[in-house]
Short mmCIF file of C-alpha atoms in Angstrom, two decimals:
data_model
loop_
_atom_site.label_atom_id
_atom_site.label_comp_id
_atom_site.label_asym_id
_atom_site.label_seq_id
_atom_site.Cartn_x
_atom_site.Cartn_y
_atom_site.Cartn_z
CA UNK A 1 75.78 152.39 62.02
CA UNK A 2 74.56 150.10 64.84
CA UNK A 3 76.43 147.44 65.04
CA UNK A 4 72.67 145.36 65.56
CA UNK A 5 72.79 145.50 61.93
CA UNK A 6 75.57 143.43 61.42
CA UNK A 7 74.27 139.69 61.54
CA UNK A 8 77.63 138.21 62.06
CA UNK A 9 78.89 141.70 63.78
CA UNK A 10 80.40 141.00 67.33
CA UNK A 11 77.25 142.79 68.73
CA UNK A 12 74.92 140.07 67.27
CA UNK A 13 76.28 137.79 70.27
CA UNK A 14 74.16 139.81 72.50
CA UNK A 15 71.20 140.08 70.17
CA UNK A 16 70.59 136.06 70.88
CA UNK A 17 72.16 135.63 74.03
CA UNK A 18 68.66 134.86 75.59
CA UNK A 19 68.92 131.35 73.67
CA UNK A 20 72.43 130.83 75.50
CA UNK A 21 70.86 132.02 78.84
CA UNK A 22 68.84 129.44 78.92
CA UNK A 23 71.36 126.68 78.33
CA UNK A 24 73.38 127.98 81.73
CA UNK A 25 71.38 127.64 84.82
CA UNK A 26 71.96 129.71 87.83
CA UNK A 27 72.01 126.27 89.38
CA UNK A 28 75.29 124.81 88.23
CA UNK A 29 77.03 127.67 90.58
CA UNK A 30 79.01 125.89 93.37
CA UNK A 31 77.64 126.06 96.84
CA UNK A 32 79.59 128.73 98.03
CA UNK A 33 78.80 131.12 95.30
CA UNK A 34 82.65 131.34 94.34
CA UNK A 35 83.36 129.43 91.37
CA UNK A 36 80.85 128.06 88.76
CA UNK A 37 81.13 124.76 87.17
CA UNK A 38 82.05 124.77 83.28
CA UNK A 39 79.21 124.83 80.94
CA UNK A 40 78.77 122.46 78.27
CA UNK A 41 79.04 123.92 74.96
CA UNK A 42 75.69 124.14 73.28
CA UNK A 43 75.16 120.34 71.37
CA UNK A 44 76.53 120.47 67.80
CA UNK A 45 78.70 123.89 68.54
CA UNK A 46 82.15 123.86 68.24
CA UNK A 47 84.90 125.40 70.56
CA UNK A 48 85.99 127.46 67.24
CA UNK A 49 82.40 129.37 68.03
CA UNK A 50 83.07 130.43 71.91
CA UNK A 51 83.41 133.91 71.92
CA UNK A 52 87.35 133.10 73.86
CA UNK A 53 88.17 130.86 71.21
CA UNK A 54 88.00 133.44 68.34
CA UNK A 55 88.32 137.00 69.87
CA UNK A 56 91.01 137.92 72.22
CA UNK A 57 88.69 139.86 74.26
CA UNK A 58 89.62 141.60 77.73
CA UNK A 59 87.90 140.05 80.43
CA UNK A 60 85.25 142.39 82.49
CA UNK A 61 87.62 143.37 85.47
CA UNK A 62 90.84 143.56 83.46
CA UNK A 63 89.56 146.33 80.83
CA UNK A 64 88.26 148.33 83.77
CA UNK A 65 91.80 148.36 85.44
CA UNK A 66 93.18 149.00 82.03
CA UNK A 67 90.83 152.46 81.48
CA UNK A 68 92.00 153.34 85.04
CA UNK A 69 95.65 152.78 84.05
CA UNK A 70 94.76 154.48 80.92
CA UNK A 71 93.80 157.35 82.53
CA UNK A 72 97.15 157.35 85.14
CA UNK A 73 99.38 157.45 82.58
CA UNK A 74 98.52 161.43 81.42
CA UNK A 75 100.33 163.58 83.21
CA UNK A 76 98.56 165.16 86.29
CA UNK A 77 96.04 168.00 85.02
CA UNK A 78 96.66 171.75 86.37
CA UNK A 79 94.26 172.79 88.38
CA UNK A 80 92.02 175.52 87.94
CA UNK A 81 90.27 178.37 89.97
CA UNK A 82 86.86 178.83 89.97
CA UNK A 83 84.36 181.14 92.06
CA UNK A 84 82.26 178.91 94.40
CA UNK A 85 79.14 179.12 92.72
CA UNK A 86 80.64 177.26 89.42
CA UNK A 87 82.45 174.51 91.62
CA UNK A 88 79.54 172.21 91.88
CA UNK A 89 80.35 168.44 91.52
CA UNK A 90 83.86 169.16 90.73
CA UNK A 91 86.79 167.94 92.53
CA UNK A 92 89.13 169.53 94.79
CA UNK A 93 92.37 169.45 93.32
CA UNK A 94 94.06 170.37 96.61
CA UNK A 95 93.20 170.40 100.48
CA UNK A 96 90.43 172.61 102.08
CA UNK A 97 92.10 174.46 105.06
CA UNK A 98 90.42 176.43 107.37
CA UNK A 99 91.38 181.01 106.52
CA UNK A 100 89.89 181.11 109.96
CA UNK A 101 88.83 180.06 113.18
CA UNK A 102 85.13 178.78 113.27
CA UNK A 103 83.35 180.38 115.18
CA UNK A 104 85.84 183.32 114.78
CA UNK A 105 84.55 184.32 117.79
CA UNK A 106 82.41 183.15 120.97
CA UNK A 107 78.90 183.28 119.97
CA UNK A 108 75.53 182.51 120.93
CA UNK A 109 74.14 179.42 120.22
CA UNK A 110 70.49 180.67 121.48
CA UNK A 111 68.17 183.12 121.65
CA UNK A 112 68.51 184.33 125.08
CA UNK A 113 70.32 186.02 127.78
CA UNK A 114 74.45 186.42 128.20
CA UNK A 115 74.95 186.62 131.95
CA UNK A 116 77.57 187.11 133.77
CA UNK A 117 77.48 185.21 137.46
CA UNK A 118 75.34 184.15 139.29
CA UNK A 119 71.43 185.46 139.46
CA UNK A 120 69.39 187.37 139.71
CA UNK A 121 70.81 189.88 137.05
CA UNK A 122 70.13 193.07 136.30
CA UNK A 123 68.82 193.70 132.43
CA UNK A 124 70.55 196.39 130.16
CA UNK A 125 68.20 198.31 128.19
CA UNK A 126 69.53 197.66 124.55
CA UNK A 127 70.39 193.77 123.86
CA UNK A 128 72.86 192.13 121.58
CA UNK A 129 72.04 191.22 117.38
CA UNK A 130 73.86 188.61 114.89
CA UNK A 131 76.23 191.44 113.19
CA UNK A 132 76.93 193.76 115.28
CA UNK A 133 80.37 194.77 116.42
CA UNK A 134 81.67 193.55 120.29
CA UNK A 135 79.55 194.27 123.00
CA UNK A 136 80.41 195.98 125.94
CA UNK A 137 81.56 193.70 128.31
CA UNK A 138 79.66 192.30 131.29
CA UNK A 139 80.16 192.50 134.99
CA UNK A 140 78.74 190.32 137.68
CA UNK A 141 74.81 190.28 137.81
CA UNK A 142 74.52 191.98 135.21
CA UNK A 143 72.75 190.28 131.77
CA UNK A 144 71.81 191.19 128.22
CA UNK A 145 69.91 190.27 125.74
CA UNK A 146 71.39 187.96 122.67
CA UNK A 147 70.46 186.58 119.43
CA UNK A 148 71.20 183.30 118.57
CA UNK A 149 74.80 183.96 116.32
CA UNK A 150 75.78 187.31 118.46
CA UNK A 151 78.97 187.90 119.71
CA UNK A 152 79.28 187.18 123.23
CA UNK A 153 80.42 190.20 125.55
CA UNK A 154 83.68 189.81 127.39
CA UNK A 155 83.53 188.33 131.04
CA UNK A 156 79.51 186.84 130.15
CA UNK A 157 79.37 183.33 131.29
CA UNK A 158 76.55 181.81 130.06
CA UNK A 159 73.41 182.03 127.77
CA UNK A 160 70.30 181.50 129.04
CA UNK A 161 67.82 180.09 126.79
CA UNK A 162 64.29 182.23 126.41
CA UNK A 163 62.04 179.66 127.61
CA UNK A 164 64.68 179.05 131.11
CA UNK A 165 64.13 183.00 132.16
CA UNK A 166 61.95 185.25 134.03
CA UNK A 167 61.54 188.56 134.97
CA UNK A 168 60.40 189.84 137.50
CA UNK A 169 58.17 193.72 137.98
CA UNK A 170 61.24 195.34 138.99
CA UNK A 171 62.88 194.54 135.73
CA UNK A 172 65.20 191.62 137.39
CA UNK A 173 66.23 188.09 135.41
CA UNK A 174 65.59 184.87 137.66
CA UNK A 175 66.52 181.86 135.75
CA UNK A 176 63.67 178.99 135.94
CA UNK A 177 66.19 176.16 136.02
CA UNK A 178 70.18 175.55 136.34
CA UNK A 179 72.48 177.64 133.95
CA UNK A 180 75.53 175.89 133.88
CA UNK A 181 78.79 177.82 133.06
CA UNK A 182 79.56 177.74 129.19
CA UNK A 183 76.02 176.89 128.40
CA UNK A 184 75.30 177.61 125.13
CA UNK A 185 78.14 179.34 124.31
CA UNK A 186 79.98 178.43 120.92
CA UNK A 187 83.95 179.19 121.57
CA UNK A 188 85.76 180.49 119.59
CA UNK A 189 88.02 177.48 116.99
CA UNK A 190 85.10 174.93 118.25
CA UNK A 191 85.12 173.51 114.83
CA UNK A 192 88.27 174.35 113.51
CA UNK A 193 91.40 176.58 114.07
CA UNK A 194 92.93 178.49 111.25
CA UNK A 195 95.27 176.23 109.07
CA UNK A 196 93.51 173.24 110.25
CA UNK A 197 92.37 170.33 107.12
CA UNK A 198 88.90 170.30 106.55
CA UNK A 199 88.87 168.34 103.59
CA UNK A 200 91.43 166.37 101.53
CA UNK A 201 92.02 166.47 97.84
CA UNK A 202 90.08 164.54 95.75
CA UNK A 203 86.68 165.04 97.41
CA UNK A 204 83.29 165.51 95.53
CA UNK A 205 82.05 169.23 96.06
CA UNK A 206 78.95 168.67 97.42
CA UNK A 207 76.23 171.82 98.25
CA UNK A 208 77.48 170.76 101.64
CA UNK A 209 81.29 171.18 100.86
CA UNK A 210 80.44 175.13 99.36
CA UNK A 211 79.26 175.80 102.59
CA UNK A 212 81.77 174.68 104.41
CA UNK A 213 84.37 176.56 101.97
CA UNK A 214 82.06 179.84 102.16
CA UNK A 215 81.88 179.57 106.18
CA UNK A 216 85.98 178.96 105.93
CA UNK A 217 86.49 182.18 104.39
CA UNK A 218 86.42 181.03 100.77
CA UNK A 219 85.69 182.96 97.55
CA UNK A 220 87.37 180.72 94.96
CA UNK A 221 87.95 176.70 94.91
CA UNK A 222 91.34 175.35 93.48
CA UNK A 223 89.89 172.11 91.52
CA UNK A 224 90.48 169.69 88.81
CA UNK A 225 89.27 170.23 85.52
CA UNK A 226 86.61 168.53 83.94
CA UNK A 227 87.75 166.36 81.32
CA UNK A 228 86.80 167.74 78.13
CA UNK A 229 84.55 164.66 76.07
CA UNK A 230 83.34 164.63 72.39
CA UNK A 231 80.52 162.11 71.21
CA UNK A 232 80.16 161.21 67.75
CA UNK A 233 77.27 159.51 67.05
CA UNK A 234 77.67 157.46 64.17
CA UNK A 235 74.57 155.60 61.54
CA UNK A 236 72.64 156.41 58.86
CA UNK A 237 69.71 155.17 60.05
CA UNK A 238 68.88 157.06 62.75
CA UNK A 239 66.43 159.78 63.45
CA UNK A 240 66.67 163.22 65.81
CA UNK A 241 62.77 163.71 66.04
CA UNK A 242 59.73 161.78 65.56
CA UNK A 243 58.59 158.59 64.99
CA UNK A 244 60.53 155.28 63.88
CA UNK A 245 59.97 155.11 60.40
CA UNK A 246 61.01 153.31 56.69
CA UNK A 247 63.44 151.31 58.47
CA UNK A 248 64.89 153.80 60.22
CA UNK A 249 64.89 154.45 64.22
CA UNK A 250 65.04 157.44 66.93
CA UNK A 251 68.39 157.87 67.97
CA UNK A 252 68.18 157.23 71.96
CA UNK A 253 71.95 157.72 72.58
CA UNK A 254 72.42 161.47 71.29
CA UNK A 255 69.74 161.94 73.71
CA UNK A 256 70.96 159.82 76.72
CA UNK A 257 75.19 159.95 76.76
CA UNK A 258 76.18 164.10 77.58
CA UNK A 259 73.70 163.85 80.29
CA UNK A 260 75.15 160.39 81.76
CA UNK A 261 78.62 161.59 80.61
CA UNK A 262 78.22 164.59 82.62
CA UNK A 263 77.21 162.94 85.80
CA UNK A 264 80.68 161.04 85.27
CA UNK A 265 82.65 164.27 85.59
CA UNK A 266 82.98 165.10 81.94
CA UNK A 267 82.41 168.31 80.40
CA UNK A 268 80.73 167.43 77.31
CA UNK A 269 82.22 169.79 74.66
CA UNK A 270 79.81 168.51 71.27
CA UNK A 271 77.79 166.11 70.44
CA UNK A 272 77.96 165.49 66.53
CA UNK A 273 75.79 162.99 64.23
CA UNK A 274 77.96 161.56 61.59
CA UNK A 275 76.15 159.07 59.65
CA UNK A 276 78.11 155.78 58.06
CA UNK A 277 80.96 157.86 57.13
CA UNK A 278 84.60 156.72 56.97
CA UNK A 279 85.90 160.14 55.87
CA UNK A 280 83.69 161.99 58.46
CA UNK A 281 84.80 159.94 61.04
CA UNK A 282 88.47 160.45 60.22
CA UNK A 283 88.34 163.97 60.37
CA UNK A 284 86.41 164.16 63.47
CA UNK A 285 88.65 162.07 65.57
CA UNK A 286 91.80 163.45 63.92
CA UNK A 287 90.64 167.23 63.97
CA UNK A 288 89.30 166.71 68.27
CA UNK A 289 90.91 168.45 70.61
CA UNK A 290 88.66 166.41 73.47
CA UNK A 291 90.51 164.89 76.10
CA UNK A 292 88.20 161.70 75.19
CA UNK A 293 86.47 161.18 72.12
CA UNK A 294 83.26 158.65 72.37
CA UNK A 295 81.61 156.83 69.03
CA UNK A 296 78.62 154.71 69.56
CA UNK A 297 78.29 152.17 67.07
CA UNK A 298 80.08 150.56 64.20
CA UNK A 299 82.90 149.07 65.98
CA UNK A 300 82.29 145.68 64.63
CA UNK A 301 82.97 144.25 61.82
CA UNK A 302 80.63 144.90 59.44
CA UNK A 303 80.76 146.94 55.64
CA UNK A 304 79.63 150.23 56.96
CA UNK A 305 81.33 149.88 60.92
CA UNK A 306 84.35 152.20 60.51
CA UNK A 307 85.56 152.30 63.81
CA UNK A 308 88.46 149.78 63.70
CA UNK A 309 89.81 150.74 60.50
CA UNK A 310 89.95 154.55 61.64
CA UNK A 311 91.86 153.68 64.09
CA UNK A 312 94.23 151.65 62.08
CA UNK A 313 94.49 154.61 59.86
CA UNK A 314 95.51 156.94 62.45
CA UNK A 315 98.04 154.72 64.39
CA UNK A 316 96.51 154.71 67.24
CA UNK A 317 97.03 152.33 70.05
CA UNK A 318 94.26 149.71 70.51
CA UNK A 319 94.35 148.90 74.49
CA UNK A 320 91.18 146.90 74.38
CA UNK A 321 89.61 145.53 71.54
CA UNK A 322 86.29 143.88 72.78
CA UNK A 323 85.26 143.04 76.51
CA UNK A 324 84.05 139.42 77.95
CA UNK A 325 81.29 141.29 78.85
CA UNK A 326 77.64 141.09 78.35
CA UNK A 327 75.56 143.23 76.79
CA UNK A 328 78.39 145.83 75.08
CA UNK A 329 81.00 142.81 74.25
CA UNK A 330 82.58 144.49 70.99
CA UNK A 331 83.59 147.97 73.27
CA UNK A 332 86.86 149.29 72.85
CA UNK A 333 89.42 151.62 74.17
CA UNK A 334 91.89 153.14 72.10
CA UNK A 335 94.69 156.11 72.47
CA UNK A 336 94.10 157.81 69.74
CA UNK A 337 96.92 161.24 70.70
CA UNK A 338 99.69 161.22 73.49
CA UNK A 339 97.03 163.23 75.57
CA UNK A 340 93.83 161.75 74.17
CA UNK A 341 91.95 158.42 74.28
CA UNK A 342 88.67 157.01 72.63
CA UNK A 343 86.15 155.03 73.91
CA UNK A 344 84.10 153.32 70.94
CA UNK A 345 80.80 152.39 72.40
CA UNK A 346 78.41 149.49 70.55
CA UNK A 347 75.52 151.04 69.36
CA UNK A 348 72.54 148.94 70.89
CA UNK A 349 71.65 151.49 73.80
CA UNK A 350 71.95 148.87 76.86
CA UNK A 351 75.01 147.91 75.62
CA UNK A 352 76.23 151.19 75.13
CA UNK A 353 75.41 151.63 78.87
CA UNK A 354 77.97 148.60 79.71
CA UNK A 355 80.45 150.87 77.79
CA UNK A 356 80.29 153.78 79.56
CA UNK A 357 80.49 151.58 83.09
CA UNK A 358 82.85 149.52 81.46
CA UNK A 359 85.22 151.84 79.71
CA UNK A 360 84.00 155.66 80.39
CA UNK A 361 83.58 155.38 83.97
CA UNK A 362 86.69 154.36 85.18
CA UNK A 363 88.75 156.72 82.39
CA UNK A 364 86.34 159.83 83.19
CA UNK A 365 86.68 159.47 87.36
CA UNK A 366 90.52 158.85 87.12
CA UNK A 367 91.03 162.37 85.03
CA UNK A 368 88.93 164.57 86.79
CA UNK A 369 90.52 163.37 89.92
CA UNK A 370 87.81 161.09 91.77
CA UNK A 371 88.05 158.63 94.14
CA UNK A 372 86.75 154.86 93.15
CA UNK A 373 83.88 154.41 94.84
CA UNK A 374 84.29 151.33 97.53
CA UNK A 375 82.59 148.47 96.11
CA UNK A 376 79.16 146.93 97.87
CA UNK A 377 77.36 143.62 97.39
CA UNK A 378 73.73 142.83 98.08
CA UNK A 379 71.81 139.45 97.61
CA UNK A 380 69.77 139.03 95.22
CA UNK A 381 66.31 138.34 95.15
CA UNK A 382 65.95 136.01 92.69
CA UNK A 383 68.19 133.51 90.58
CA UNK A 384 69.52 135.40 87.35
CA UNK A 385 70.64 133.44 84.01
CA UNK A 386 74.47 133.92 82.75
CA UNK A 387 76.03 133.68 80.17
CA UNK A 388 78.40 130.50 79.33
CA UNK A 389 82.08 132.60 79.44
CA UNK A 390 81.17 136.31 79.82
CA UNK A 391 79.78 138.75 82.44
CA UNK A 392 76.59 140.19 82.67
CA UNK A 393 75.64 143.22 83.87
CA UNK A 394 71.38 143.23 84.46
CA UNK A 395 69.76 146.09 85.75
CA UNK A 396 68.61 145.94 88.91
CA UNK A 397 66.21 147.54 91.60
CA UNK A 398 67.03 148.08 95.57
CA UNK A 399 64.56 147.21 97.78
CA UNK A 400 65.49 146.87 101.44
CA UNK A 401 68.58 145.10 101.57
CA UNK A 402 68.16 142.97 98.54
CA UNK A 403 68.75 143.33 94.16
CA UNK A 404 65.88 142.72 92.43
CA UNK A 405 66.26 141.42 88.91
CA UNK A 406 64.50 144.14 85.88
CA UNK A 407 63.26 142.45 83.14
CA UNK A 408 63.66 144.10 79.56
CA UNK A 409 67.18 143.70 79.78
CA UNK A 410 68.42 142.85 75.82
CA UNK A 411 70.96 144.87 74.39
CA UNK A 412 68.54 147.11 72.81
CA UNK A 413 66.59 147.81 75.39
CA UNK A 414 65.96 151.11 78.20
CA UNK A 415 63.08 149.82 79.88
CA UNK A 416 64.86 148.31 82.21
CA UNK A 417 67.99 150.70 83.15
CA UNK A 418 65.24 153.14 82.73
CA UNK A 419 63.55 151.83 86.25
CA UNK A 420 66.98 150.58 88.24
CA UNK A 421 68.84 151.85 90.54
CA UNK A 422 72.23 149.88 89.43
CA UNK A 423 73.82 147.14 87.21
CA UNK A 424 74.45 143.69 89.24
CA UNK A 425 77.74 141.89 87.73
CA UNK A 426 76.83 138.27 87.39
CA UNK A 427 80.08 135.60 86.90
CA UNK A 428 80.15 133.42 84.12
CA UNK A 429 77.10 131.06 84.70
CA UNK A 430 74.98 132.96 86.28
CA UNK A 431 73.84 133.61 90.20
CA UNK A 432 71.24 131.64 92.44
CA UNK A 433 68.74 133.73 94.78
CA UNK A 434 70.65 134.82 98.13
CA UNK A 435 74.00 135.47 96.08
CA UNK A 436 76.18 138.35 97.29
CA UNK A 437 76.95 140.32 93.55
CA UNK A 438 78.72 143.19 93.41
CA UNK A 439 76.43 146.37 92.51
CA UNK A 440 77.52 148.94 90.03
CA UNK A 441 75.59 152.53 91.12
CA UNK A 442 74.23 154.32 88.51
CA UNK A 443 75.78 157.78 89.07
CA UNK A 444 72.57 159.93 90.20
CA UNK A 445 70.68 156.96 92.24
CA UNK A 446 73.07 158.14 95.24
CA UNK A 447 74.49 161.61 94.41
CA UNK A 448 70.98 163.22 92.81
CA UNK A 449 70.93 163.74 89.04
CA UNK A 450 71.90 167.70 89.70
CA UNK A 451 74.95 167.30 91.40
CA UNK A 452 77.45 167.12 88.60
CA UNK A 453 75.14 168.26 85.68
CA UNK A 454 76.36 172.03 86.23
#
């Protein structure tokens, strides 16, 4: 089920966090945008209600660095070898050295002449193609024609561009301007010598990276698997096709998470609806042979949210149980095998998106070998509410050199993510217009939605 269902369900936090918005102004942030000053509690709550007061949730950073560590503590994945054209947003698993020299030979970087001394020169008949085997060398005065990616003949030394050439009615080559020795001649090893490190481990392969590894004599790609996820999506009320109807809703996750999952690095091996079912649920988790498993929903608290007690059925270890995070607080992380972890996602869809950059992300880049991206701040444009002890992570647009703010943020909501570009993390009471906040990139606003969908 979703845990929105739940009244008193963890979730339902972020179902009225709005009202606590408003209590916490962006303006009781210090001056210098470092610290905030405490917020009052609410008049007539009690401490007993503050989320820190009766869960022993992770805060934001900490559960990210605990996925990562998660992650670490597998031992290293064998790599596999694949033929170029299934590489595609996978990682290398080892470096890219140059099989060759490139150019493996002197060639011509222009259409042309290859001449040999100083003018005028004397024109052989047949010229010189991209292909072809070597030339017959050159002597003094003499000059050829070349195609731009032809093999230089021995002894020429220099191309002559097209446009910088003449000839004259007895069949001689003047050259309209200077021609400089070496000009426009590629040497041989000008980019790299054989054995030399193109690339090192861990890199992205990119369109650009294939052709680098195709022009480096490459057939095959040593790289490191993708990380093999399953997602279970879990409640009886929701619907594959049509219309929302008789209380019951279209299931936006099933839809949304392989894709997103995906563009994480994860091969997404099924994607199975299970209903409210405890028995279902155990034998899916317990029969998975996924290197992650991901549940959205029911990992509160409620009659029908099966999550937690799964777990406690199984044994499995519970490494974060909720996340000072908002929306998406009741997340959690579990390993569920020695080899094999869980990531239980809420089920309101915008705080099933704080999951997967919560949780998912950091697990997902640290097994399939990828390097943390360097984090980046912007300002923002305008002030943005917080809430009173957790983060918040609020879709945002990039325009120019500042965040703007998206509105349809709630827990429940797409509208927003839908039309950003990235999450901004706002502290614990919120951030003033101007702030520096760091930006969390959604993975295809920089990459291209393509690249790791393959």
């Amino acid at each position: 089920m979703t845990a929105a269902r739940t009244p008193d369900s963890q979730e339902a936090d972020d179902l009225d966090v709005e009202e606590a918005l408003a209590l916490v102004k962006p303006e009781t942030r210090t001056a210098a945008g470092t610290g905030s000053v405490p917020a009052p509690a609410p008049e007539g709550e009690s401490k007993a209600r503050r989320p820190d007061a009766h869960h022993k949730a992770t805060p934001w950073p900490e559960a990210r660095a605990v996925a990562e560590r998660a992650a670490r503590s597998l031992p290293r994945r064998t790599p596999a070898s694949v033929p170029l054209d299934a590489a595609l947003g996978l990682v290398l698993a080892a470096p890219l050295t140059a099989l060759t020299d490139l150019p493996s030979f002197d060639t011509s970087a222009m259409d042309g002449w290859a001449v040999a001394g100083p003018g005028p020169w004397e024109v052989r008949e047949e010229g010189v193609l991209a292909g072809q085997a070597e030339p017959e060398a050159l002597t003094d005065g003499e000059a050829v024609r070349i195609a731009t990616g032809a093999r230089i003949p021995q002894d020429a030394t220099a191309v002559m561009r097209s446009e910088h050439g003449r000839i004259d009615d007895k069949g001689r080559l003047f050259a309209t301007r200077e021609v400089a020795h070496g000009q426009d001649i590629r040497p041989r090893g000008q980019e790299c010598r054989t054995g030399d490190q193109l690339l090192p481990a861990g890199v992205v392969i990119t369109p650009a990276v294939l052709g680098l590894a195709a022009a480096a004599g490459y057939d095959t790609l040593a790289v490191v698997p993708r990380p093999r996820v399953e997602v279970l999506v879990l409640g009886d009320e929701l619907l594959s096709s049509g219309l929302p109807q008789e209380g019951r809703i279209r299931d936006a996750l099933g839809p949304m998470l392989p894709p997103w999952l995906r563009a994480l690095g994860a091969e997404v091996v099924a994607v199975r609806r299970l209903g409210d079912d405890a028995k279902a649920l155990h034998k899916a988790i317990t029969g998975s042979s996924a290197d992650l498993v991901v549940t959205t929903g029911g990992t509160a608290a409620g009659p029908v949210d099966h999550v937690h007690p799964t777990l406690h059925r199984i044994g499995a270890e519970l490494l974060v149980d909720g996340v000072k995070v908002r929306p998406g607080h009741p997340m959690l992380l579990a390993r569920t095998k020695e080899d094999q972890y869980l990531v239980g996602l809420p089920g309101n869809p915008l705080a099933a998106v704080s999951g997967l950059l919560t949780l998912a992300e950091p697990l997902l880049r640290t097994l399939s070998g990828r390097v943390a991206p360097e984090p980046y701040t912007l300002p923002l444009q305008e002030a943005v509410h917080g809430h009173p002890y957790d983060t918040r992570l609020v879709p945002v647009a990039l325009r120019g050199d500042r965040a703007v703010p998206l509105h349809y943020n709630g827990p429940a909501m797409l509208r927003g993510i839908a039309a950003s570009d990235a999450l901004a993390v706002i502290p614990p009471g919120g951030a003033r217009a101007g702030q520096e906040l760091e930006l969390l990139d959604l993975p295809w606003a920089t990459a291209g939605i393509d690249v790791c969908v393959t």
